[in-house]
GROMACS .gro file of C-alpha atoms in nm:
model
  339
    1MET     CA    1  -0.897   8.675  -1.166
    2THR     CA    2  -1.051   8.352  -1.020
    3ARG     CA    3  -0.918   8.009  -1.091
    4ALA     CA    4  -1.182   7.949  -1.289
    5GLU     CA    5  -1.146   8.219  -1.571
    6PRO     CA    6  -0.813   8.088  -1.699
    7GLU     CA    7  -0.977   7.736  -1.752
    8GLN     CA    8  -1.262   7.913  -1.904
    9ARG     CA    9  -1.022   8.073  -2.170
   10VAL     CA   10  -0.839   7.745  -2.230
   11ALA     CA   11  -1.180   7.582  -2.281
   12LYS     CA   12  -1.291   7.870  -2.560
   13TRP     CA   13  -0.936   7.756  -2.759
   14ARG     CA   14  -1.022   7.436  -2.720
   15PRO     CA   15  -1.035   7.265  -3.140
   16ARG     CA   16  -1.384   7.124  -3.200
   17VAL     CA   17  -1.319   6.755  -3.347
   18SER     CA   18  -1.615   6.700  -3.573
   19VAL     CA   19  -1.692   6.311  -3.674
   20SER     CA   20  -1.911   6.202  -3.922
   21ARG     CA   21  -2.227   6.003  -3.802
   22GLY     CA   22  -2.222   5.790  -4.096
   23LEU     CA   23  -1.869   5.687  -4.039
   24VAL     CA   24  -1.886   5.613  -3.721
   25THR     CA   25  -2.222   5.429  -3.805
   26ILE     CA   26  -2.091   5.166  -4.098
   27THR     CA   27  -1.747   5.117  -3.920
   28LEU     CA   28  -1.978   4.980  -3.601
   29ALA     CA   29  -2.155   4.765  -3.842
   30LEU     CA   30  -1.846   4.654  -4.015
   31LEU     CA   31  -1.690   4.556  -3.682
   32ALA     CA   32  -2.027   4.368  -3.615
   33LEU     CA   33  -2.029   4.198  -3.909
   34ILE     CA   34  -1.672   4.095  -3.854
   35VAL     CA   35  -1.797   3.928  -3.534
   36ALA     CA   36  -2.083   3.769  -3.704
   37CYS     CA   37  -1.850   3.617  -3.964
   38VAL     CA   38  -1.609   3.489  -3.677
   39GLY     CA   39  -1.912   3.329  -3.512
   40LEU     CA   40  -2.108   3.172  -3.805
   41ALA     CA   41  -1.923   3.137  -4.116
   42PRO     CA   42  -1.526   3.162  -4.069
   43THR     CA   43  -1.464   3.076  -4.431
   44SER     CA   44  -1.580   3.393  -4.524
   45ILE     CA   45  -1.291   3.555  -4.328
   46SER     CA   46  -1.031   3.329  -4.477
   47LYS     CA   47  -0.738   3.468  -4.629
   48GLY     CA   48  -0.850   3.326  -4.957
   49ALA     CA   49  -1.217   3.477  -4.938
   50LEU     CA   50  -1.073   3.825  -4.831
   51LEU     CA   51  -0.839   3.812  -5.160
   52GLY     CA   52  -1.088   3.716  -5.374
   53MET     CA   53  -1.343   3.983  -5.223
   54LEU     CA   54  -1.131   4.315  -5.175
   55PRO     CA   55  -1.045   4.377  -5.519
   56PHE     CA   56  -1.449   4.373  -5.619
   57ALA     CA   57  -1.480   4.600  -5.289
   58ALA     CA   58  -1.232   4.863  -5.437
   59VAL     CA   59  -1.431   4.885  -5.750
   60LEU     CA   60  -1.747   4.932  -5.567
   61ALA     CA   61  -1.597   5.204  -5.314
   62ILE     CA   62  -1.447   5.391  -5.636
   63ALA     CA   63  -1.776   5.362  -5.820
   64GLY     CA   64  -1.972   5.463  -5.477
   65LEU     CA   65  -1.732   5.788  -5.461
   66GLY     CA   66  -1.875   5.872  -5.784
   67GLN     CA   67  -2.233   5.841  -5.678
   68THR     CA   68  -2.139   6.003  -5.352
   69LEU     CA   69  -2.080   6.317  -5.547
   70VAL     CA   70  -2.345   6.311  -5.763
   71VAL     CA   71  -2.587   6.255  -5.445
   72GLN     CA   72  -2.428   6.541  -5.259
   73GLN     CA   73  -2.583   6.743  -5.523
   74GLY     CA   74  -2.925   6.623  -5.482
   75GLY     CA   75  -2.908   6.383  -5.756
   76ILE     CA   76  -2.862   6.016  -5.885
   77ASP     CA   77  -2.668   5.876  -6.143
   78LEU     CA   78  -2.843   5.549  -6.319
   79SER     CA   79  -2.579   5.561  -6.604
   80VAL     CA   80  -2.312   5.398  -6.364
   81PRO     CA   81  -2.348   5.061  -6.530
   82GLY     CA   82  -2.289   5.169  -6.904
   83GLY     CA   83  -2.014   5.402  -6.756
   84ILE     CA   84  -1.823   5.089  -6.644
   85SER     CA   85  -1.937   4.853  -6.887
   86LEU     CA   86  -1.830   5.086  -7.172
   87THR     CA   87  -1.469   5.119  -6.985
   88VAL     CA   88  -1.437   4.738  -6.970
   89VAL     CA   89  -1.551   4.697  -7.356
   90ILE     CA   90  -1.273   4.941  -7.468
   91CYS     CA   91  -0.976   4.830  -7.255
   92THR     CA   92  -1.055   4.472  -7.360
   93ARG     CA   93  -1.154   4.493  -7.738
   94LEU     CA   94  -0.919   4.743  -7.867
   95PRO     CA   95  -0.621   4.653  -7.739
   96ALA     CA   96  -0.654   4.301  -7.863
   97GLY     CA   97  -0.428   4.160  -7.595
   98VAL     CA   98  -0.134   4.371  -7.700
   99ASN     CA   99   0.016   4.581  -7.417
  100SER     CA  100   0.154   4.863  -7.616
  101ARG     CA  101  -0.217   4.979  -7.752
  102LEU     CA  102  -0.370   4.954  -7.356
  103LEU     CA  103  -0.307   5.337  -7.262
  104PRO     CA  104  -0.468   5.460  -7.607
  105ALA     CA  105  -0.770   5.240  -7.545
  106ALA     CA  106  -0.785   5.347  -7.163
  107LEU     CA  107  -0.757   5.703  -7.244
  108LEU     CA  108  -1.037   5.692  -7.550
  109ALA     CA  109  -1.228   5.513  -7.269
  110LEU     CA  110  -1.204   5.851  -7.070
  111GLY     CA  111  -1.290   6.042  -7.342
  112ALA     CA  112  -1.603   5.851  -7.398
  113VAL     CA  113  -1.738   5.853  -7.045
  114ILE     CA  114  -1.640   6.245  -7.002
  115VAL     CA  115  -1.861   6.304  -7.253
  116ALA     CA  116  -2.141   6.107  -7.102
  117GLY     CA  117  -2.063   6.324  -6.824
  118LEU     CA  118  -2.095   6.636  -7.001
  119LEU     CA  119  -2.423   6.514  -7.131
  120ASN     CA  120  -2.582   6.435  -6.782
  121GLY     CA  121  -2.435   6.758  -6.671
  122PHE     CA  122  -2.615   6.960  -6.991
  123LEU     CA  123  -2.926   6.765  -6.929
  124ILE     CA  124  -2.975   6.806  -6.591
  125GLY     CA  125  -2.758   7.090  -6.467
  126ARG     CA  126  -2.892   7.333  -6.765
  127LEU     CA  127  -3.206   7.198  -6.883
  128GLN     CA  128  -3.318   7.124  -6.550
  129LEU     CA  129  -3.441   6.738  -6.643
  130ASN     CA  130  -3.509   6.471  -6.364
  131PRO     CA  131  -3.188   6.319  -6.297
  132ILE     CA  132  -3.370   5.965  -6.334
  133VAL     CA  133  -3.487   6.001  -6.663
  134ALA     CA  134  -3.181   6.192  -6.812
  135THR     CA  135  -2.955   5.949  -6.678
  136LEU     CA  136  -3.119   5.644  -6.777
  137GLY     CA  137  -3.140   5.785  -7.118
  138THR     CA  138  -2.716   5.849  -7.107
  139ASN     CA  139  -2.701   5.462  -7.016
  140ALA     CA  140  -2.887   5.343  -7.309
  141LEU     CA  141  -2.647   5.548  -7.506
  142LEU     CA  142  -2.371   5.397  -7.291
  143TYR     CA  143  -2.473   5.042  -7.349
  144ALA     CA  144  -2.541   5.113  -7.725
  145GLY     CA  145  -2.183   5.208  -7.762
  146VAL     CA  146  -2.104   4.871  -7.561
  147LEU     CA  147  -2.272   4.649  -7.794
  148GLN     CA  148  -2.151   4.816  -8.124
  149ILE     CA  149  -1.805   4.755  -8.022
  150SER     CA  150  -1.843   4.430  -7.837
  151GLY     CA  151  -2.136   4.275  -8.005
  152GLY     CA  152  -2.188   4.123  -7.666
  153ILE     CA  153  -1.904   3.899  -7.696
  154PRO     CA  154  -1.648   3.879  -7.426
  155ARG     CA  155  -1.273   3.925  -7.444
  156SER     CA  156  -0.976   3.861  -7.261
  157THR     CA  157  -0.766   4.180  -7.153
  158THR     CA  158  -0.418   4.232  -7.133
  159THR     CA  159  -0.162   4.088  -6.919
  160LEU     CA  160  -0.034   4.412  -6.853
  161LEU     CA  161  -0.359   4.543  -6.718
  162VAL     CA  162  -0.377   4.215  -6.523
  163ASN     CA  163  -0.078   4.251  -6.350
  164VAL     CA  164  -0.184   4.618  -6.248
  165ALA     CA  165  -0.548   4.601  -6.176
  166GLY     CA  166  -0.555   4.226  -6.078
  167GLY     CA  167  -0.225   4.133  -5.919
  168ALA     CA  168  -0.131   4.220  -5.580
  169SER     CA  169   0.188   4.406  -5.347
  170PHE     CA  170   0.291   4.291  -5.021
  171GLY     CA  171   0.011   4.077  -5.002
  172ILE     CA  172  -0.257   4.309  -5.073
  173PRO     CA  173  -0.471   4.371  -5.399
  174ASN     CA  174  -0.360   4.657  -5.607
  175ALA     CA  175  -0.721   4.750  -5.668
  176VAL     CA  176  -0.714   4.859  -5.315
  177TYR     CA  177  -0.442   5.092  -5.330
  178PHE     CA  178  -0.606   5.276  -5.610
  179ALA     CA  179  -0.923   5.267  -5.401
  180ILE     CA  180  -0.732   5.422  -5.101
  181ALA     CA  181  -0.574   5.683  -5.371
  182ALA     CA  182  -0.907   5.808  -5.502
  183THR     CA  183  -1.101   5.803  -5.186
  184VAL     CA  184  -0.805   6.011  -5.037
  185VAL     CA  185  -0.764   6.250  -5.276
  186THR     CA  186  -1.169   6.285  -5.356
  187SER     CA  187  -1.204   6.363  -5.009
  188ILE     CA  188  -0.932   6.596  -4.980
  189VAL     CA  189  -1.074   6.797  -5.283
  190VAL     CA  190  -1.393   6.785  -5.125
  191LYS     CA  191  -1.315   6.881  -4.778
  192SER     CA  192  -1.003   7.090  -4.771
  193THR     CA  193  -1.037   7.318  -5.095
  194VAL     CA  194  -1.227   7.595  -5.139
  195ALA     CA  195  -1.387   7.455  -5.454
  196GLY     CA  196  -1.514   7.154  -5.279
  197ARG     CA  197  -1.666   7.394  -5.008
  198ARG     CA  198  -1.850   7.543  -5.268
  199PHE     CA  199  -1.954   7.192  -5.385
  200GLU     CA  200  -2.097   7.096  -5.077
  201ALA     CA  201  -2.246   7.446  -5.012
  202THR     CA  202  -2.430   7.446  -5.322
  203GLY     CA  203  -2.588   7.063  -5.270
  204ALA     CA  204  -2.685   7.175  -4.910
  205ASN     CA  205  -2.856   7.475  -5.005
  206PRO     CA  206  -2.872   7.557  -5.417
  207SER     CA  207  -3.116   7.893  -5.353
  208ALA     CA  208  -2.850   8.026  -5.082
  209ALA     CA  209  -2.572   7.928  -5.297
  210TRP     CA  210  -2.732   8.113  -5.600
  211ALA     CA  211  -2.797   8.402  -5.401
  212THR     CA  212  -2.427   8.425  -5.293
  213GLY     CA  213  -2.306   8.422  -5.682
  214LEU     CA  214  -2.203   8.072  -5.668
  215LYS     CA  215  -2.234   7.865  -5.991
  216VAL     CA  216  -2.542   7.618  -5.893
  217ARG     CA  217  -2.583   7.467  -6.259
  218ARG     CA  218  -2.214   7.424  -6.312
  219HIS     CA  219  -2.156   7.251  -5.972
  220ARG     CA  220  -2.440   7.037  -6.038
  221GLY     CA  221  -2.332   6.904  -6.412
  222GLY     CA  222  -1.958   6.933  -6.290
  223ALA     CA  223  -2.089   6.641  -6.011
  224TYR     CA  224  -2.167   6.374  -6.331
  225VAL     CA  225  -1.872   6.451  -6.492
  226TRP     CA  226  -1.614   6.370  -6.216
  227ALA     CA  227  -1.867   6.083  -6.131
  228GLN     CA  228  -1.784   5.933  -6.485
  229VAL     CA  229  -1.426   5.962  -6.400
  230LEU     CA  230  -1.444   5.754  -6.134
  231TYR     CA  231  -1.643   5.503  -6.327
  232TRP     CA  232  -1.405   5.493  -6.562
  233LEU     CA  233  -1.131   5.415  -6.288
  234ALA     CA  234  -1.345   5.168  -6.161
  235GLY     CA  235  -1.368   5.005  -6.517
  236VAL     CA  236  -1.008   4.983  -6.584
  237LEU     CA  237  -0.935   4.816  -6.233
  238LEU     CA  238  -1.280   4.563  -6.352
  239ALA     CA  239  -1.126   4.489  -6.715
  240GLY     CA  240  -0.797   4.381  -6.521
  241ILE     CA  241  -0.942   4.197  -6.197
  242VAL     CA  242  -1.200   3.993  -6.418
  243ALA     CA  243  -0.994   3.740  -6.686
  244GLN     CA  244  -1.248   3.754  -6.908
  245PRO     CA  245  -1.501   4.006  -6.877
  246THR     CA  246  -1.873   4.029  -7.037
  247ALA     CA  247  -1.988   4.321  -7.186
  248TYR     CA  248  -2.229   4.386  -6.903
  249GLU     CA  249  -1.969   4.392  -6.598
  250GLY     CA  250  -2.117   4.738  -6.487
  251ASP     CA  251  -2.494   4.573  -6.408
  252ASN     CA  252  -2.341   4.503  -6.084
  253TYR     CA  253  -2.287   4.804  -5.968
  254LEU     CA  254  -2.613   5.018  -6.009
  255LEU     CA  255  -2.805   4.942  -5.671
  256PRO     CA  256  -2.455   4.849  -5.477
  257SER     CA  257  -2.323   5.216  -5.550
  258VAL     CA  258  -2.658   5.371  -5.424
  259ALA     CA  259  -2.635   5.147  -5.122
  260VAL     CA  260  -2.283   5.236  -5.030
  261VAL     CA  261  -2.364   5.567  -5.029
  262VAL     CA  262  -2.696   5.579  -4.827
  263LEU     CA  263  -2.518   5.353  -4.573
  264GLY     CA  264  -2.245   5.608  -4.556
  265GLY     CA  265  -2.518   5.854  -4.423
  266THR     CA  266  -2.494   6.082  -4.706
  267SER     CA  267  -2.791   6.268  -4.728
  268LEU     CA  268  -3.021   6.194  -5.027
  269LEU     CA  269  -3.125   6.559  -5.020
  270GLY     CA  270  -2.769   6.697  -5.090
  271GLY     CA  271  -2.488   6.854  -4.908
  272ARG     CA  272  -2.383   6.686  -4.643
  273GLY     CA  273  -2.187   6.348  -4.713
  274ASN     CA  274  -1.883   6.145  -4.627
  275LEU     CA  275  -1.683   5.976  -4.888
  276VAL     CA  276  -1.464   5.790  -4.648
  277ALA     CA  277  -1.773   5.654  -4.505
  278SER     CA  278  -1.895   5.549  -4.881
  279ALA     CA  279  -1.585   5.362  -4.907
  280VAL     CA  280  -1.620   5.154  -4.568
  281ALA     CA  281  -1.979   5.120  -4.662
  282ALA     CA  282  -1.839   4.938  -4.964
  283LEU     CA  283  -1.615   4.729  -4.754
  284PHE     CA  284  -1.930   4.648  -4.546
  285LEU     CA  285  -2.139   4.542  -4.874
  286SER     CA  286  -1.898   4.339  -5.016
  287GLN     CA  287  -1.818   4.150  -4.667
  288LEU     CA  288  -2.178   4.105  -4.624
  289GLU     CA  289  -2.225   3.928  -4.961
  290GLN     CA  290  -1.927   3.717  -4.869
  291PHE     CA  291  -2.106   3.633  -4.544
  292VAL     CA  292  -2.441   3.523  -4.705
  293LEU     CA  293  -2.258   3.336  -4.976
  294ALA     CA  294  -2.098   3.150  -4.698
  295VAL     CA  295  -2.382   3.084  -4.528
  296GLY     CA  296  -2.509   2.924  -4.858
  297VAL     CA  297  -2.820   3.084  -4.948
  298THR     CA  298  -2.966   3.163  -5.299
  299PHE     CA  299  -2.878   3.447  -5.523
  300ALA     CA  300  -3.240   3.567  -5.461
  301VAL     CA  301  -3.171   3.591  -5.119
  302GLN     CA  302  -2.836   3.779  -5.188
  303THR     CA  303  -3.029   4.042  -5.380
  304LEU     CA  304  -3.291   4.090  -5.087
  305VAL     CA  305  -2.998   4.161  -4.838
  306GLN     CA  306  -2.857   4.426  -5.051
  307ALA     CA  307  -3.194   4.574  -5.085
  308ALA     CA  308  -3.248   4.515  -4.699
  309ALA     CA  309  -2.898   4.710  -4.673
  310LEU     CA  310  -3.059   5.000  -4.871
  311VAL     CA  311  -3.377   5.017  -4.708
  312ALA     CA  312  -3.214   5.024  -4.329
  313GLY     CA  313  -2.969   5.296  -4.444
  314VAL     CA  314  -3.240   5.491  -4.543
  315ALA     CA  315  -3.471   5.428  -4.236
  316LEU     CA  316  -3.146   5.538  -4.030
  317TYR     CA  317  -3.061   5.857  -4.157
  318THR     CA  318  -3.379   5.979  -4.336
  319ILE     CA  319  -3.626   5.874  -4.045
  320ASN     CA  320  -3.680   6.117  -3.745
  321TRP     CA  321  -3.673   5.848  -3.480
  322ARG     CA  322  -3.715   6.046  -3.210
  323ALA     CA  323  -4.050   6.206  -3.297
  324VAL     CA  324  -4.148   5.829  -3.390
  325ARG     CA  325  -4.068   5.737  -3.020
  326ARG     CA  326  -4.257   6.028  -2.892
  327ARG     CA  327  -4.567   5.935  -3.101
  328ILE     CA  328  -4.549   5.588  -2.991
  329PHE     CA  329  -4.481   5.623  -2.615
  330GLY     CA  330  -4.597   5.956  -2.575
  331GLY     CA  331  -4.435   6.283  -2.490
  332ALA     CA  332  -4.393   6.594  -2.540
  333PRO     CA  333  -4.351   6.705  -2.941
  334ASP     CA  334  -4.005   6.730  -3.060
  335THR     CA  335  -3.995   7.076  -3.136
  336ALA     CA  336  -3.652   6.999  -3.358
  337ALA     CA  337  -3.859   6.820  -3.590
  338LEU     CA  338  -4.142   7.112  -3.602
  339THR     CA  339  -3.882   7.399  -3.699
   0.00000   0.00000   0.00000
């Protein structure tokens, strides 16, 4: 036996650690943003600014988790605003300031959004409707419920919800703990369970999944149900973070929820995705908004920055840059792109 043979055997058993490209990219982008904040807008990373930003970043992270599950099945969910807004309205209007009524109201809101998720799942998973059309219609129904319950008039939330969702523990907003818990639980279920691996396999290749006997329609429809559960959690937290929320709080989370999914590196074609990366992307996007505000630009520019971040994410993860470089500078064709 030669000396190299034992080394080769050890190499065969060496574990392979796979790191998500999206997680690495968005983490580096977040670090670069922090450096930019320190140099150009120090007030955007002050203690007060961070304590004001983190609760809303947590809400966006949770909503982004739901959108990630849907995108992993090759879909998109435009009913995010309706699900969040209906939850906010139910959790603020029905208790009428009485703490003992908060839990029944929250459970009622959960039941309502689950019905919306089942409707999305039926329209898309069973009837094979276009996800944009189906979820847009469901969003309209959800907003009909919002207007019926609230009449468009804001209502203050209960002190219990303010203390739980809007309070802080050990100097960190409570909403951050909820976001971390949601990210950890969702990631474990998707990445470390049999059902989760089947879920990802179905999104990556529905035809192959169907050939192996997996319930493709059930997984695709179930993604919308679990997404609505996460929107519900985001709405409950938002109802406590905002002292007197409007009936349209969810409108602020449609484009950002898609942006964090794209920035996190989740494939728009389904299958591949990283839930932790989506949560980090929510923190990045929220801090980017803080940075832009500290610089002193208008609201229109803020919206353009969000759109630019979305475009950058799509370009980064969907364009074959190696093939683009070869076309510009010449060279042999990219065989990987041709196969």
